[in-house]
Amino acid sequence: MFNLEKEIAGYRVDPALVFGGLAVFPLLRKNPVPRDYVTLAEAFREKGVEVSEVSEGGSVPELRLRNNLDKDLFAADGETLLGAKQNRVLNTSVFVKAKSEIVVPVSCVEHGRWSYNSRQFSDSDYSELYQSRAVKMESVSAALKTGTYGRRSDQGAVWDCVDAKRSEFGAHAPTGSMADVYEAKRPALDEYVRNFRARPNQAGVAFAIDGKVMGVELFEQADVLNQYLGKLVRSYASEVLEKDHRAMPVPERSSLRHLLRRISKLDVDAYPAVGSGRELRFSTGGLNGSA
């Protein structure tokens, strides 16, 4: 049985690394868990996964994901898929059993296109923009709690977040694509990625901006964190890129430890997962999370 308090206690908080207004705390896992699954990126590299529209006409909040490999597949909340009728992001993390197919809940991050540019989706090196993912997570949790709309997000709010960042970056994005927004600042965002390399045994990371912890991302193993770290750094760095970095304070490690203890004692809601397993969520007091 998953125990949130025990899980969070399994990470050690290292001193923050700071660059360009972004503070990043490495979280080192004391006892890494062996994994018997592949990540979505690994599955794409092995040509063992197919992601497509659910039908010829498509459906904005759903995609079809087929795992053709002999191992289970893990795909994380916020992963970005490019192609088909419009680019999407995953609304939740999923495990897909070996040799199986599921329909996954997604949100659109390309408001101005609804026509095929490919039959299959491809992987990307982006995770969802921070603000978009935050409002999406809150709305998906609310939808699950009320039992009304499954795992559907507030799609309008997601589009608003992408458009606000497009305007802030001055990005040329004819179809309102989040990918174009990221590409507009690719060199600057990649500089953040180069400054926040993972440490040995680092299986988690916490991001802080202007003295406040903005997000915590936990994984089972260092090699899994390594696959997601660059994507996550770009997501959080997009929040500080256009700001004055000189006076931004960095929170003490003790404040992050306090936040982790607070999270570890929260009551969580459990739901049957989209793929295999259970999905856990909490949404209270300004804190939103899922596993």
XYZ file of C-alpha atoms in Angstrom:
291
model
C 0.000 0.000 0.000
C 1.348 3.429 -0.957
C 2.159 5.578 2.083
C 2.675 9.254 1.259
C 4.417 10.066 4.551
C 6.883 7.190 4.181
C 7.446 8.024 0.509
C 8.348 11.669 1.131
C 10.541 10.746 4.115
C 12.662 8.749 1.651
C 14.164 11.902 0.108
C 17.003 14.103 1.371
C 16.977 17.815 0.590
C 20.306 19.123 -0.716
C 21.280 22.815 -0.880
C 19.708 24.799 -3.695
C 21.409 25.557 -6.981
C 20.571 29.032 -8.268
C 20.676 30.486 -11.760
C 18.784 33.350 -13.370
C 16.191 33.766 -10.642
C 15.376 30.059 -10.390
C 16.360 28.038 -7.308
C 16.461 24.258 -7.701
C 16.742 21.897 -4.730
C 18.029 18.390 -5.595
C 16.068 15.701 -3.732
C 18.176 12.580 -3.245
C 16.394 9.275 -2.782
C 17.761 7.207 0.094
C 16.541 3.847 -1.265
C 15.948 3.880 -5.042
C 13.267 1.493 -6.246
C 14.128 -0.867 -9.125
C 11.844 -0.288 -12.089
C 10.382 -2.772 -14.539
C 8.829 -0.276 -16.951
C 9.920 2.014 -19.774
C 9.244 5.732 -19.967
C 7.295 7.242 -22.818
C 10.509 8.738 -24.257
C 12.209 5.322 -24.177
C 9.199 3.735 -25.857
C 9.285 6.315 -28.647
C 13.007 5.671 -29.163
C 12.334 1.931 -29.409
C 9.419 2.577 -31.785
C 7.294 0.609 -29.368
C 4.460 3.078 -28.790
C 1.748 4.537 -30.995
C -0.184 7.648 -29.992
C -3.017 8.772 -32.255
C -6.385 10.477 -32.358
C -9.174 8.281 -30.990
C -10.924 8.317 -34.374
C -10.564 9.870 -37.826
C -12.526 12.898 -36.617
C -10.606 13.113 -33.340
C -11.675 14.265 -29.885
C -9.908 17.196 -28.218
C -9.802 15.768 -24.661
C -8.752 12.198 -25.563
C -6.000 10.313 -27.377
C -5.346 6.633 -28.024
C -2.051 5.228 -26.672
C -0.912 1.743 -27.629
C 2.052 0.093 -25.905
C 3.530 -2.509 -28.256
C 6.429 -3.397 -25.949
C 6.830 -6.347 -23.578
C 7.168 -3.968 -20.604
C 4.741 -1.597 -18.944
C 5.012 2.047 -20.021
C 5.000 5.156 -17.827
C 3.919 8.583 -19.120
C 3.928 11.622 -16.836
C 1.380 14.366 -16.252
C 2.251 17.318 -18.483
C 4.114 15.343 -21.145
C 3.744 17.078 -24.496
C 2.783 15.212 -27.677
C 3.226 16.850 -31.073
C 1.316 16.172 -34.274
C -1.973 14.702 -35.534
C -4.779 17.287 -35.445
C -3.308 19.467 -32.661
C -0.615 19.251 -29.991
C -1.730 17.932 -26.584
C -0.470 17.427 -23.017
C -1.357 14.562 -20.674
C -3.848 15.409 -17.920
C -2.493 12.771 -15.551
C 0.328 10.281 -15.170
C -0.436 6.785 -16.464
C 0.971 3.276 -16.511
C 0.070 1.309 -19.628
C 0.386 -2.464 -19.425
C 2.599 -4.295 -21.906
C 0.912 -5.077 -25.226
C -2.173 -3.033 -24.392
C -4.030 0.074 -25.498
C -5.835 2.764 -23.501
C -7.538 6.100 -24.092
C -5.743 8.863 -22.182
C -7.154 12.229 -21.052
C -5.379 15.231 -22.546
C -5.604 18.995 -22.986
C -4.966 20.950 -26.164
C -1.980 23.318 -26.263
C -2.444 24.471 -29.857
C -5.653 26.450 -30.025
C -5.579 27.425 -33.705
C -5.201 24.084 -35.496
C -7.604 21.203 -36.033
C -6.221 19.388 -39.066
C -3.787 16.538 -39.553
C -0.102 17.294 -40.023
C 0.760 13.649 -39.228
C -1.168 10.506 -38.407
C 0.820 9.710 -35.265
C 2.032 11.898 -32.437
C 5.704 12.278 -31.628
C 7.585 12.910 -28.396
C 8.929 16.329 -27.451
C 11.499 17.768 -25.053
C 8.925 20.048 -23.432
C 6.781 19.603 -20.385
C 3.648 21.695 -20.044
C 4.115 25.365 -19.144
C 4.101 25.809 -15.371
C 0.981 27.994 -15.088
C -0.940 25.850 -17.558
C -0.095 22.679 -15.657
C -1.046 24.267 -12.333
C -4.537 25.320 -13.448
C -5.002 22.017 -15.269
C -4.087 19.952 -12.203
C -6.496 21.905 -10.016
C -9.379 21.597 -12.491
C -8.775 17.877 -13.144
C -8.742 17.188 -9.390
C -12.002 19.119 -8.996
C -13.603 17.216 -11.874
C -12.605 13.879 -10.339
C -13.868 14.896 -6.916
C -17.306 15.847 -8.224
C -17.435 12.875 -10.564
C -18.863 14.986 -13.365
C -16.249 15.262 -16.113
C -13.761 12.474 -15.463
C -10.266 13.881 -15.908
C -11.160 16.781 -18.169
C -9.387 20.049 -17.570
C -10.581 23.625 -17.782
C -9.512 23.810 -21.437
C -10.183 27.522 -21.720
C -7.892 28.252 -18.775
C -5.123 26.141 -20.355
C -5.401 28.091 -23.616
C -5.355 31.373 -21.679
C -2.097 30.381 -19.959
C -0.432 29.451 -23.253
C -1.608 32.692 -24.866
C -0.391 34.792 -21.920
C 3.082 33.248 -22.204
C 3.042 33.722 -25.987
C 2.358 37.415 -25.433
C 4.999 37.708 -22.696
C 7.655 36.074 -24.887
C 6.592 37.909 -28.040
C 6.495 34.504 -29.727
C 5.411 33.972 -33.315
C 2.829 31.213 -32.860
C 0.307 31.285 -35.719
C -1.679 28.356 -34.308
C -1.209 29.303 -30.653
C 1.133 26.361 -30.179
C 2.898 25.967 -26.842
C 5.816 24.437 -28.771
C 6.262 27.698 -30.702
C 6.193 29.632 -27.432
C 9.026 27.506 -26.046
C 11.007 27.709 -29.290
C 10.876 31.503 -29.159
C 13.108 31.353 -26.062
C 14.917 28.075 -26.739
C 18.534 29.350 -26.316
C 17.780 31.074 -23.014
C 15.796 28.124 -21.631
C 18.502 25.665 -22.661
C 20.978 27.726 -20.634
C 18.910 26.942 -17.541
C 18.981 23.240 -18.430
C 22.790 23.322 -18.639
C 22.995 24.902 -15.186
C 20.801 22.339 -13.419
C 22.328 18.938 -14.085
C 21.161 16.044 -11.922
C 23.345 14.691 -9.120
C 24.024 11.011 -8.364
C 21.025 9.424 -6.606
C 18.870 12.466 -7.343
C 15.354 11.188 -7.938
C 13.418 14.362 -7.186
C 13.575 18.119 -7.526
C 11.913 21.170 -5.974
C 11.706 24.515 -7.751
C 11.516 27.888 -6.004
C 10.928 31.389 -7.367
C 11.152 34.638 -5.427
C 11.564 32.835 -2.105
C 8.587 30.503 -2.590
C 8.576 26.796 -3.443
C 6.505 26.509 -6.624
C 6.600 22.774 -7.274
C 7.990 19.420 -6.178
C 8.562 16.540 -8.624
C 9.328 13.053 -7.252
C 10.347 9.914 -9.137
C 11.365 6.384 -8.174
C 14.832 6.443 -9.650
C 17.598 8.818 -10.680
C 17.571 7.602 -14.280
C 13.862 8.437 -14.578
C 14.354 11.906 -13.069
C 17.186 12.433 -15.562
C 14.784 11.917 -18.459
C 12.355 14.536 -17.168
C 14.633 17.109 -15.559
C 15.381 19.164 -18.679
C 11.690 19.326 -19.587
C 10.742 20.427 -16.081
C 13.529 23.014 -15.871
C 12.273 24.655 -19.085
C 8.740 24.714 -17.670
C 9.690 26.452 -14.412
C 12.344 28.665 -16.021
C 9.643 30.090 -18.288
C 8.260 31.770 -15.157
C 11.423 33.800 -14.469
C 12.888 34.395 -17.914
C 11.438 37.882 -18.367
C 11.816 38.986 -14.738
C 14.483 40.914 -12.833
C 16.619 38.188 -11.235
C 18.864 40.347 -9.078
C 16.727 40.644 -5.962
C 15.027 37.249 -5.943
C 15.443 35.556 -2.527
C 16.074 31.829 -2.111
C 14.083 29.896 0.520
C 15.897 28.039 3.280
C 16.056 24.269 3.095
C 14.102 24.202 6.341
C 11.092 25.814 4.637
C 11.119 23.135 1.935
C 11.409 20.412 4.574
C 8.440 21.964 6.386
C 6.400 21.975 3.167
C 7.275 18.333 2.467
C 6.222 17.347 5.998
C 2.955 19.225 5.534
C 2.291 17.435 2.230
C 3.193 14.058 3.730
C 0.392 14.344 6.284
C -2.370 15.335 3.873
C -5.361 13.113 3.272
C -5.392 11.902 -0.324
C -8.243 10.807 -2.555
C -7.763 7.517 -4.431
C -9.280 6.678 -7.813
C -8.959 3.778 -10.239
C -6.178 4.873 -12.588
C -6.645 5.485 -16.297
C -4.195 2.668 -17.001
C -3.124 0.225 -14.311
C -2.896 0.887 -10.577
C -4.470 3.658 -8.512
C -4.331 7.414 -8.893
C -3.861 9.525 -5.772
C -4.687 13.235 -5.592
C -4.887 16.036 -3.072
C -6.161 19.576 -3.426
C -6.270 21.694 -0.290
C -4.991 24.966 1.096
C -3.390 26.043 -2.166
C -1.609 22.695 -2.598
C -2.422 20.457 -5.558
C -0.738 17.143 -6.253
C -1.097 13.740 -7.833
C 0.665 10.378 -8.018
